[in-house]
Amino acid sequence: MVKNLKALRKENKISQQQLADEIGVSQQSVNKYENTGVEPDIAVLIKIADYFSVSVDYLIGRVPAPDFAVSSLTKEEKSVFSRYKLLNRKEKEIVKLVIENHKR
């Protein structure tokens, strides 16, 4: 069972529809994962973990929250993170390139 999905989604201020769009499932599927005990297949579970930058073990409740949690971010960092989550895949790649080039 995906025990931490709803909390992660709410903490990141992401709607079920936004998450569904990002991981390639319907909003109804996300609702079922959160509320009825329906379990996603492993490919979807991995997409969810990748989206939230957590482990599958954390999602299913086998390990505690990671050391890095969104709650540890500043208000400004949360704002940037929330806006980043709304970008499409190509826009996210551009942001990653900018960050990588800036670090040099």
C-alpha positions in Angstrom: 0.0 0.0 0.0 1.2 3.5 -0.8 1.1 5.0 2.7 2.8 8.3 2.2 1.5 9.4 -1.2 -1.3 11.7 0.1 0.9 13.4 2.6 3.6 14.0 0.0 1.2 15.3 -2.5 -0.4 17.7 0.0 3.0 18.8 1.4 4.1 19.7 -2.1 0.7 21.4 -2.9 0.1 19.2 -5.9 -3.4 18.3 -6.9 -4.3 14.7 -7.8 -4.7 15.8 -11.4 -1.3 17.4 -11.5 0.3 14.3 -10.1 -1.6 12.1 -12.5 -0.5 14.1 -15.5 3.2 13.9 -14.3 3.2 10.1 -13.8 0.9 9.2 -16.7 -2.2 7.9 -15.0 -5.7 9.2 -14.5 -6.8 11.4 -11.5 -9.1 8.6 -10.5 -6.1 6.2 -10.2 -4.3 8.6 -7.9 -7.5 8.9 -5.8 -7.7 5.2 -5.6 -4.0 4.9 -4.5 -4.6 7.4 -1.8 -8.0 6.4 -0.5 -9.1 2.8 -1.4 -6.0 0.7 -1.0 -5.6 0.1 -4.7 -1.9 -0.3 -5.4 -0.1 1.0 -8.5 2.1 -1.3 -10.5 5.8 -1.1 -9.9 6.5 1.2 -12.9 4.0 3.7 -11.6 5.3 3.4 -8.1 8.8 4.2 -9.3 7.5 7.2 -11.2 5.8 8.5 -8.1 9.0 8.0 -6.0 11.1 9.8 -8.7 8.6 12.6 -8.9 8.8 13.3 -5.2 12.5 12.4 -4.9 11.9 9.7 -2.3 12.5 6.0 -2.3 9.8 3.4 -3.1 10.5 2.0 0.4 9.5 5.4 1.9 6.3 5.6 -0.3 5.1 2.2 1.0 6.0 2.9 4.6 9.0 0.6 5.0 11.4 3.3 6.0 11.0 6.6 7.8 11.0 10.0 6.1 14.2 10.9 4.4 16.7 13.3 6.0 15.9 15.8 3.2 12.2 16.7 3.4 10.3 19.5 1.8 9.4 20.6 5.3 13.0 21.5 5.9 13.0 24.0 3.1 12.7 27.8 3.5 9.6 29.5 2.3 11.4 30.8 -0.7 12.8 27.3 -1.5 9.3 25.8 -1.2 8.0 28.4 -3.6 10.6 27.6 -6.2 10.1 23.9 -5.7 6.3 24.2 -6.1 6.7 26.2 -9.3 9.3 23.8 -10.6 6.8 20.9 -10.1 4.3 22.7 -12.4 6.8 22.8 -15.3 6.5 20.3 -18.2 9.4 17.8 -18.8 11.2 20.0 -21.4 11.0 23.1 -19.1 12.4 21.0 -16.2 15.3 19.9 -18.4 16.1 23.6 -19.2 16.1 24.5 -15.5 18.5 21.5 -14.8 20.8 22.7 -17.5 20.8 26.2 -16.1 21.7 24.9 -12.7 24.4 22.6 -14.0 26.0 25.5 -16.0 25.8 27.8 -13.0 27.6 25.4 -10.8 30.7 25.5 -13.0 
